[in-house]
Short mmCIF file of C-alpha atoms in Angstrom, two decimals:
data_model
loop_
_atom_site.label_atom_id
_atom_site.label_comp_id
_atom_site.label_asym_id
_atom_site.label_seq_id
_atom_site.Cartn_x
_atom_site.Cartn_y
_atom_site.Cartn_z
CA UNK A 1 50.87 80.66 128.85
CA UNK A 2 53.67 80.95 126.64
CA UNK A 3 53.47 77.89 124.45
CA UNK A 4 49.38 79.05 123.82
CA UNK A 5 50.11 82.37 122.68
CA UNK A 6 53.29 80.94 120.24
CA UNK A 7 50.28 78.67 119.66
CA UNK A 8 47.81 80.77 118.26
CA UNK A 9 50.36 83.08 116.56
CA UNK A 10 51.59 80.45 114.75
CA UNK A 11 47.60 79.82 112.99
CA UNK A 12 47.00 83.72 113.23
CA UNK A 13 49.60 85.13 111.96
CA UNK A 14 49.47 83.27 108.51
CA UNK A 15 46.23 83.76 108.35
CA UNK A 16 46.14 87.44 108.74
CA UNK A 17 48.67 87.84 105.80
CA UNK A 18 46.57 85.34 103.47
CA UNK A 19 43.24 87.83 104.51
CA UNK A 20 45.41 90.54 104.11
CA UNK A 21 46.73 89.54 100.49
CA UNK A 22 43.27 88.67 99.13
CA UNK A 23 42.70 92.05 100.49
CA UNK A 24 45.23 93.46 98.50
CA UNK A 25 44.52 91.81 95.14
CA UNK A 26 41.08 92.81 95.24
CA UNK A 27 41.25 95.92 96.26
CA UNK A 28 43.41 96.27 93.23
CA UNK A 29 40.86 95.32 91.01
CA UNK A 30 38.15 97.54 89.80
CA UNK A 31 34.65 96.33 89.45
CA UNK A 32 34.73 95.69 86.03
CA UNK A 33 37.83 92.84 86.39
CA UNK A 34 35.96 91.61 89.53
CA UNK A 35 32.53 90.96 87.18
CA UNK A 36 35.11 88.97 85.07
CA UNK A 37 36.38 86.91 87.70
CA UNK A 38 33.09 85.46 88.75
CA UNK A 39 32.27 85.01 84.12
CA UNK A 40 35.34 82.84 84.35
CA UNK A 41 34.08 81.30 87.41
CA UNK A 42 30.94 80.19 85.69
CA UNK A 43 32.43 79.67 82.08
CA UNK A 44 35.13 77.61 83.58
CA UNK A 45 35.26 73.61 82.14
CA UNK A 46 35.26 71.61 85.36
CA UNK A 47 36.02 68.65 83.97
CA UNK A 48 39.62 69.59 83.83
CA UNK A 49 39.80 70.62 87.62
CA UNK A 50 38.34 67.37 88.41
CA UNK A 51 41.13 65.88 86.51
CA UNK A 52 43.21 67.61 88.35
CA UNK A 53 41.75 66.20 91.76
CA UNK A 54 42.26 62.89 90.51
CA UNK A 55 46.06 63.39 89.26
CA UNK A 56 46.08 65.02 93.20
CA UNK A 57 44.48 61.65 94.91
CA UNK A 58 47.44 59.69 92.54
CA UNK A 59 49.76 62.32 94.06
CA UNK A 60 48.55 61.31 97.56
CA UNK A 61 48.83 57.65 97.31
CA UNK A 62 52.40 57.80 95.73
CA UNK A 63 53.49 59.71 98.99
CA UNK A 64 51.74 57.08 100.88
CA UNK A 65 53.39 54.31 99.54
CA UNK A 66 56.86 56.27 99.19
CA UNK A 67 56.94 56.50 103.02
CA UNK A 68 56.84 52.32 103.58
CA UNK A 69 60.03 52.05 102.06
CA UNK A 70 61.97 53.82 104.60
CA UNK A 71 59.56 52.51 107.76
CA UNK A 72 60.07 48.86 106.41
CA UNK A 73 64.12 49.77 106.74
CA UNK A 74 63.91 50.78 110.23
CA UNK A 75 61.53 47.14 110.59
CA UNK A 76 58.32 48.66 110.61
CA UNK A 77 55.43 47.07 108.28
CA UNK A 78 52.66 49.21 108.28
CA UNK A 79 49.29 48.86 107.02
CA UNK A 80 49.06 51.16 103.54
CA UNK A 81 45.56 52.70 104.65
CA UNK A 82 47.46 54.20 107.82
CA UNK A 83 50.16 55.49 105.99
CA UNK A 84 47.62 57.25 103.01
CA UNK A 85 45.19 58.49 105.85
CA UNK A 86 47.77 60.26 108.36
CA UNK A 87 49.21 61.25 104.65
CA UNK A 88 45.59 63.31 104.53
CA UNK A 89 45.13 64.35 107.56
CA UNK A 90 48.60 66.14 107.46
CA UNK A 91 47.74 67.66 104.31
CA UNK A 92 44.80 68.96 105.98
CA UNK A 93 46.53 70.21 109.54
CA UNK A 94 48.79 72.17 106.97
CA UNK A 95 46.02 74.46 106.46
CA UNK A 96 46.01 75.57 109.87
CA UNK A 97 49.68 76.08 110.95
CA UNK A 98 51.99 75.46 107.59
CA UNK A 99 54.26 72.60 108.23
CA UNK A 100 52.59 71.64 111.33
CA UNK A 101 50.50 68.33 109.72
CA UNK A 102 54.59 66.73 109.46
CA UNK A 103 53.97 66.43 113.44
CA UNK A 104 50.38 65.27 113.28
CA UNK A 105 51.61 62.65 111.17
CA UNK A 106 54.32 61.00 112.85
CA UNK A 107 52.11 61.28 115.91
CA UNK A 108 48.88 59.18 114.69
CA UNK A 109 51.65 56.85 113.31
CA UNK A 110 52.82 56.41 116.52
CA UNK A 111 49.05 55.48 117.84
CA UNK A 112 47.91 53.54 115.38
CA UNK A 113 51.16 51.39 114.16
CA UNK A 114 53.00 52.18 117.29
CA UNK A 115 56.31 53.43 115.78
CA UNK A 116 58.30 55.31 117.83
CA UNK A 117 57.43 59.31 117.25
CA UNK A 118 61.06 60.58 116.59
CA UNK A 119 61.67 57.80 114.35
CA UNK A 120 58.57 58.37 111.93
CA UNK A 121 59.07 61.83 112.29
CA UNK A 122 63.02 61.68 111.01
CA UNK A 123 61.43 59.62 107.92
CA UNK A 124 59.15 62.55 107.61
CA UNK A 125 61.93 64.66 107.35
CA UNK A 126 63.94 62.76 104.93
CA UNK A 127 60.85 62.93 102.73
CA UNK A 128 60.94 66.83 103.02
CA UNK A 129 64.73 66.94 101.81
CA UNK A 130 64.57 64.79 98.93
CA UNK A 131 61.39 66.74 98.19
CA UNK A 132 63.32 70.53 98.69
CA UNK A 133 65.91 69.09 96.51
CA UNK A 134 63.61 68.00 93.57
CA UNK A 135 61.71 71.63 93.73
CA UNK A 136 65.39 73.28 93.30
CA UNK A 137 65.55 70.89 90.24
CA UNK A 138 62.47 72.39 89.28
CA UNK A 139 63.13 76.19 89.93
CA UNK A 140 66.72 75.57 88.37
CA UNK A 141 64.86 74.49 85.00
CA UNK A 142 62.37 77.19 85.09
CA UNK A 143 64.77 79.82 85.66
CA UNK A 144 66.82 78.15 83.50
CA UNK A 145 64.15 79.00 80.61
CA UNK A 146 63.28 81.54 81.75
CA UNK A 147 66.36 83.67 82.56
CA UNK A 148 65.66 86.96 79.84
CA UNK A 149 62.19 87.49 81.17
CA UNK A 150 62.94 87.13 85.18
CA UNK A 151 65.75 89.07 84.75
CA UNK A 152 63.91 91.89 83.08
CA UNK A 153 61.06 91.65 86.14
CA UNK A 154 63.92 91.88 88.68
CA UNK A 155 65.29 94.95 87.55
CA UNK A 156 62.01 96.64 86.59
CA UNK A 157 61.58 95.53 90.93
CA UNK A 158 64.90 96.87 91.57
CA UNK A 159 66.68 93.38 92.63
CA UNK A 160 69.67 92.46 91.20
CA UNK A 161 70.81 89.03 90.38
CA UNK A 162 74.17 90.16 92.10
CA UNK A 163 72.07 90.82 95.49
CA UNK A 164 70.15 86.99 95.00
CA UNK A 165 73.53 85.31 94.54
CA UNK A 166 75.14 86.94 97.45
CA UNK A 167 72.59 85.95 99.87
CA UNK A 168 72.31 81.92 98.37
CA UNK A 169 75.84 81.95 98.52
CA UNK A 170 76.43 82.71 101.83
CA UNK A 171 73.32 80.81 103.12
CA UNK A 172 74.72 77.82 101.25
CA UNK A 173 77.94 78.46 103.30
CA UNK A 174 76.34 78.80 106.74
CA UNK A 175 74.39 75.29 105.92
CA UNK A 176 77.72 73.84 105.06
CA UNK A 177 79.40 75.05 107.93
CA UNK A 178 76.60 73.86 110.14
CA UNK A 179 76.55 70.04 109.34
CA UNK A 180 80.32 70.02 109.53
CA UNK A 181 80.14 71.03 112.82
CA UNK A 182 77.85 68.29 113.62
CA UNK A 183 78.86 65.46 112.32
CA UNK A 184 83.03 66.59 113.81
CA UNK A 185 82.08 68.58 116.83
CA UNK A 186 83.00 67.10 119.93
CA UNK A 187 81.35 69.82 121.98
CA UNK A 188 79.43 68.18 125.02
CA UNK A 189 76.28 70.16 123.89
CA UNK A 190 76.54 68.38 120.24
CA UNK A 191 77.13 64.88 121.92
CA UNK A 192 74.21 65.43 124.29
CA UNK A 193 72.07 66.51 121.20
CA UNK A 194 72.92 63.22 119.15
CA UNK A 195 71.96 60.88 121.58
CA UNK A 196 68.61 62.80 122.14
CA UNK A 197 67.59 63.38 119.00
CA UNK A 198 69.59 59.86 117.42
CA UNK A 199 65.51 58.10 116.80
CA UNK A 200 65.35 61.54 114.47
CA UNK A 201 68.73 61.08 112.69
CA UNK A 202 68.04 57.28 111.89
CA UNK A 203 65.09 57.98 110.32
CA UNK A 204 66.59 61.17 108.59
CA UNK A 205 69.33 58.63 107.31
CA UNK A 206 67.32 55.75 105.93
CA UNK A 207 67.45 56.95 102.39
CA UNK A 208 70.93 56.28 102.62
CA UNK A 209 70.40 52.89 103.72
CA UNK A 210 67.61 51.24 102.61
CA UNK A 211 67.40 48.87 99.88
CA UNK A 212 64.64 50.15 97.99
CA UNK A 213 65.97 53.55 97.34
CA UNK A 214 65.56 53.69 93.91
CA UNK A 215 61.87 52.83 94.24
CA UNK A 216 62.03 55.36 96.96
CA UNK A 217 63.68 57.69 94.72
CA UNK A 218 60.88 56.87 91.64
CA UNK A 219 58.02 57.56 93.72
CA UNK A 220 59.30 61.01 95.00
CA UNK A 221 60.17 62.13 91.03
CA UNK A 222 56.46 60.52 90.55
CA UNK A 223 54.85 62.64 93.35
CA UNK A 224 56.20 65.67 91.88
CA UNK A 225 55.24 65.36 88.54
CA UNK A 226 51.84 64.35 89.84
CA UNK A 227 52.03 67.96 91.34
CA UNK A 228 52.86 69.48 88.20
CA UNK A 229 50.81 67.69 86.02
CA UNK A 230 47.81 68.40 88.70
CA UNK A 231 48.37 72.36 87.62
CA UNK A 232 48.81 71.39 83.86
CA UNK A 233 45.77 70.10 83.55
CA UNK A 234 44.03 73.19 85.50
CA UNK A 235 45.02 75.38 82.56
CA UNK A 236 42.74 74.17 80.15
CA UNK A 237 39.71 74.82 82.28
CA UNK A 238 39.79 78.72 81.34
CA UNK A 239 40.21 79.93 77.21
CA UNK A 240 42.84 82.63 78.60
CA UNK A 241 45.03 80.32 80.16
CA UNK A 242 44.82 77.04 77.71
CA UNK A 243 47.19 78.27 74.97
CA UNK A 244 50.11 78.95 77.28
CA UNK A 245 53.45 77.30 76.76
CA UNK A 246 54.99 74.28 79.08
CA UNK A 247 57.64 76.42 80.36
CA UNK A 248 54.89 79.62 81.55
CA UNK A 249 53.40 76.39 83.55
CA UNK A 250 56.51 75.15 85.35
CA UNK A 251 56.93 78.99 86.44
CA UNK A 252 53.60 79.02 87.38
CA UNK A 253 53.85 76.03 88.99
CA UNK A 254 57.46 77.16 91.08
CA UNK A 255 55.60 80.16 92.37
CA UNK A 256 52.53 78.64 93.39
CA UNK A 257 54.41 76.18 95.51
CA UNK A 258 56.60 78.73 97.42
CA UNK A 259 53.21 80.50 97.82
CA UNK A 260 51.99 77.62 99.94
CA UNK A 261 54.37 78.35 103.00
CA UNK A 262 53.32 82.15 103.31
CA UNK A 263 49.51 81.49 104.89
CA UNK A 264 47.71 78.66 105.93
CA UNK A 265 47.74 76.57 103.21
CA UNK A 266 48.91 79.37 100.45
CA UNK A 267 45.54 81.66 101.34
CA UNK A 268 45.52 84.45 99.53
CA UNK A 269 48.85 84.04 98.50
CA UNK A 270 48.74 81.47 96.13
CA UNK A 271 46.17 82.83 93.72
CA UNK A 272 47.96 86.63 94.13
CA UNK A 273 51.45 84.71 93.18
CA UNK A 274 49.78 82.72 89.98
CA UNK A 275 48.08 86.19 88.98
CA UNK A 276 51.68 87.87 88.85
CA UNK A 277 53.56 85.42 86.91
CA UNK A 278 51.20 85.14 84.66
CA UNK A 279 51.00 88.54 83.73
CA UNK A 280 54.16 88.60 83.17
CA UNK A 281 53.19 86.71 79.94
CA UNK A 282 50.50 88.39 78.39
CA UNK A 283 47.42 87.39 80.84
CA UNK A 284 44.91 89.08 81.95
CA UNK A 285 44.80 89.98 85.96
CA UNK A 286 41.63 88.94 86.14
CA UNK A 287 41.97 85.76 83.92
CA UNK A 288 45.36 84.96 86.11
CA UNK A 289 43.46 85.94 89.45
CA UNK A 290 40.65 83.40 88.15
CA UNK A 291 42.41 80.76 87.48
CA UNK A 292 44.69 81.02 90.59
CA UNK A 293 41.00 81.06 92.69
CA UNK A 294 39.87 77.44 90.53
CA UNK A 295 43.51 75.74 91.32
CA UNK A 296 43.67 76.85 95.13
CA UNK A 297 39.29 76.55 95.69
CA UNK A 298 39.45 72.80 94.35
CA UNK A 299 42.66 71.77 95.76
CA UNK A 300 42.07 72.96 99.28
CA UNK A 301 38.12 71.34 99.05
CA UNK A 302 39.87 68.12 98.31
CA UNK A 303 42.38 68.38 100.72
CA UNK A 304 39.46 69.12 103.75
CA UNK A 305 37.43 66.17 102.18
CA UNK A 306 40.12 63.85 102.06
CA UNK A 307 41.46 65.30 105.90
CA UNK A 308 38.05 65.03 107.23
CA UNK A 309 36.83 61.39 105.97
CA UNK A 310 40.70 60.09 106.98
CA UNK A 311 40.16 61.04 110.56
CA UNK A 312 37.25 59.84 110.70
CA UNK A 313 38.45 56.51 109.19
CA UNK A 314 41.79 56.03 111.05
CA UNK A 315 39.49 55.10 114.77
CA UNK A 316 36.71 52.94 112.52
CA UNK A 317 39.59 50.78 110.79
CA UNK A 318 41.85 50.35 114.24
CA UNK A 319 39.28 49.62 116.59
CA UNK A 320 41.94 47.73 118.40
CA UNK A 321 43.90 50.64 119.13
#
């Protein structure tokens, strides 16, 4: 009984704070900047979104073929069509509880290449790490940029820089402190938790390892700049938003991406977080608000699409399994 109701709260609960942020921004609109909205909507040049969908499918194959490196490490040699469809279909279980398509992945792995679950999944999270660590990379050179102008935001909102670096320093601290204890601990509880969870921490540690890791590494810098070219792109489908400068995009682009985690599959939130950065440089709400609806509408489309005609796929193509 327990596990269904942490079940459903973990799909609700996003969900009701995407509804209730689209709630929000419109609400916040009057009818006038609403009637401008749909204009953009309909004035829009498409062929840059579906450029965008492309540079997206690129995105999704480089992840696909980024994860055979470390499965061929642990001796695994998969076929690339099961790695690129359980690649969609987690994209796709993301927009129902966030993070939760990681799982799905290493599971249909498991059933259709029969690798073992907790070693897929510690790939999985390898992936993740490397990735966290390139989007610092990221929000360190947008920040970097754009230091004047956040700075001036954070104190209009009352948030000092002091306050930020406080709370990342002693986070930064606590995660420190934590792996020390794990990899020197000899605490029966830490022991006990190696040997379960040692599948996890091979695959975690394959990176390390393997000895195609600067392929590995490529395609991971490739899949992010896939990402942020993906939103480039986007901006020249609206006249408001095609004359703004690289580094407007890569803030744009930060924001948007931290949106993603807040609802299922950045609902609501995404569009409301590209709408406030980008008034903070001269755009329109309603202009920002549009083109925050385009990026998220065509993305998400694509992403149930490519979910949707994967799972259907993945049975068809291993018959045999």
């Amino acid at each position: 009984m327990k596990n269904k109701i942490r079940k459903w709260l973990s799909i609700l609960v996003p969900l009701f704070i995407g509804i209730g942020i689209i709630y929000y921004q419109f609400s916040t609109l009057t009818l006038e900047e609403i009637d401008k909205i749909k204009i953009s909507f309909q004035k829009a040049n498409y062929f840059y979104i579906f450029l965008s969908l492309i540079i997206a499918c690129v995105g999704y194959w480089s992840r696909a073929y980024r994860w055979k490196y470390s499965l061929h490490h642990l001796g695994y040699q998969t076929k690339f069509y099961n790695n690129f469809f359980t690649v969609s279909v987690s994209y796709l279980v993301n927009l129902t509880v966030p993070r939760s398509g990681e799982v799905s992945r290493a599971a249909l792995l498991k059933k259709y290449e029969n690798i073992p679950f907790d070693k897929a999944f510690g790939t999985i999270v390898a992936e993740r790490i490397v990735d966290l660590a390139i989007f610092f990379l990221f929000v360190f050179i947008g920040f970097l940029l754009q230091f004047d102008k956040l700075n001036r935001f954070l104190i209009d909102k009352n948030v000092s820089l002091k306050t930020i670096g406080i709370f990342s320093t002693v986070g930064l601290v606590l995660f420190i402190f934590f792996i020390l204890i794990w990899i020197y601990a000899e605490w029966k509880i830490i022991k006990k938790l190696k040997k379960r969870l040692a599948g996890l921490t091979e695959g975690m540690t394959t990176i390390f390892k393997m000895k195609d890791k600067w392929k590995y590494l490529f395609h991971s810098f490739f899949i992010w700049f896939s990402y942020l070219s993906m939103f480039y792109v986007s901006i020249f489908a609206l006249p408001e938003t095609s004359n703004i400068s690289f580094d407007i995009v890569i803030m744009g682009f930060i924001f948007g991406s931290l949106a993603i985690g807040f609802s299922n599959g950045g609902l609501g939130a995404y569009p409301f977080s590209i709408a406030l950065v980008l008034s903070l440089y001269g755009i329109s709400t309603e202009s920002g608000t549009a083109f925050g609806w385009l990026v998220w509408t065509s993305q998400t489309l694509l992403t149930i699409v490519l979910g949707l005609v994967s799972y259907l796929l993945l049975p068809i193509l291993n018959k045999n399994k």
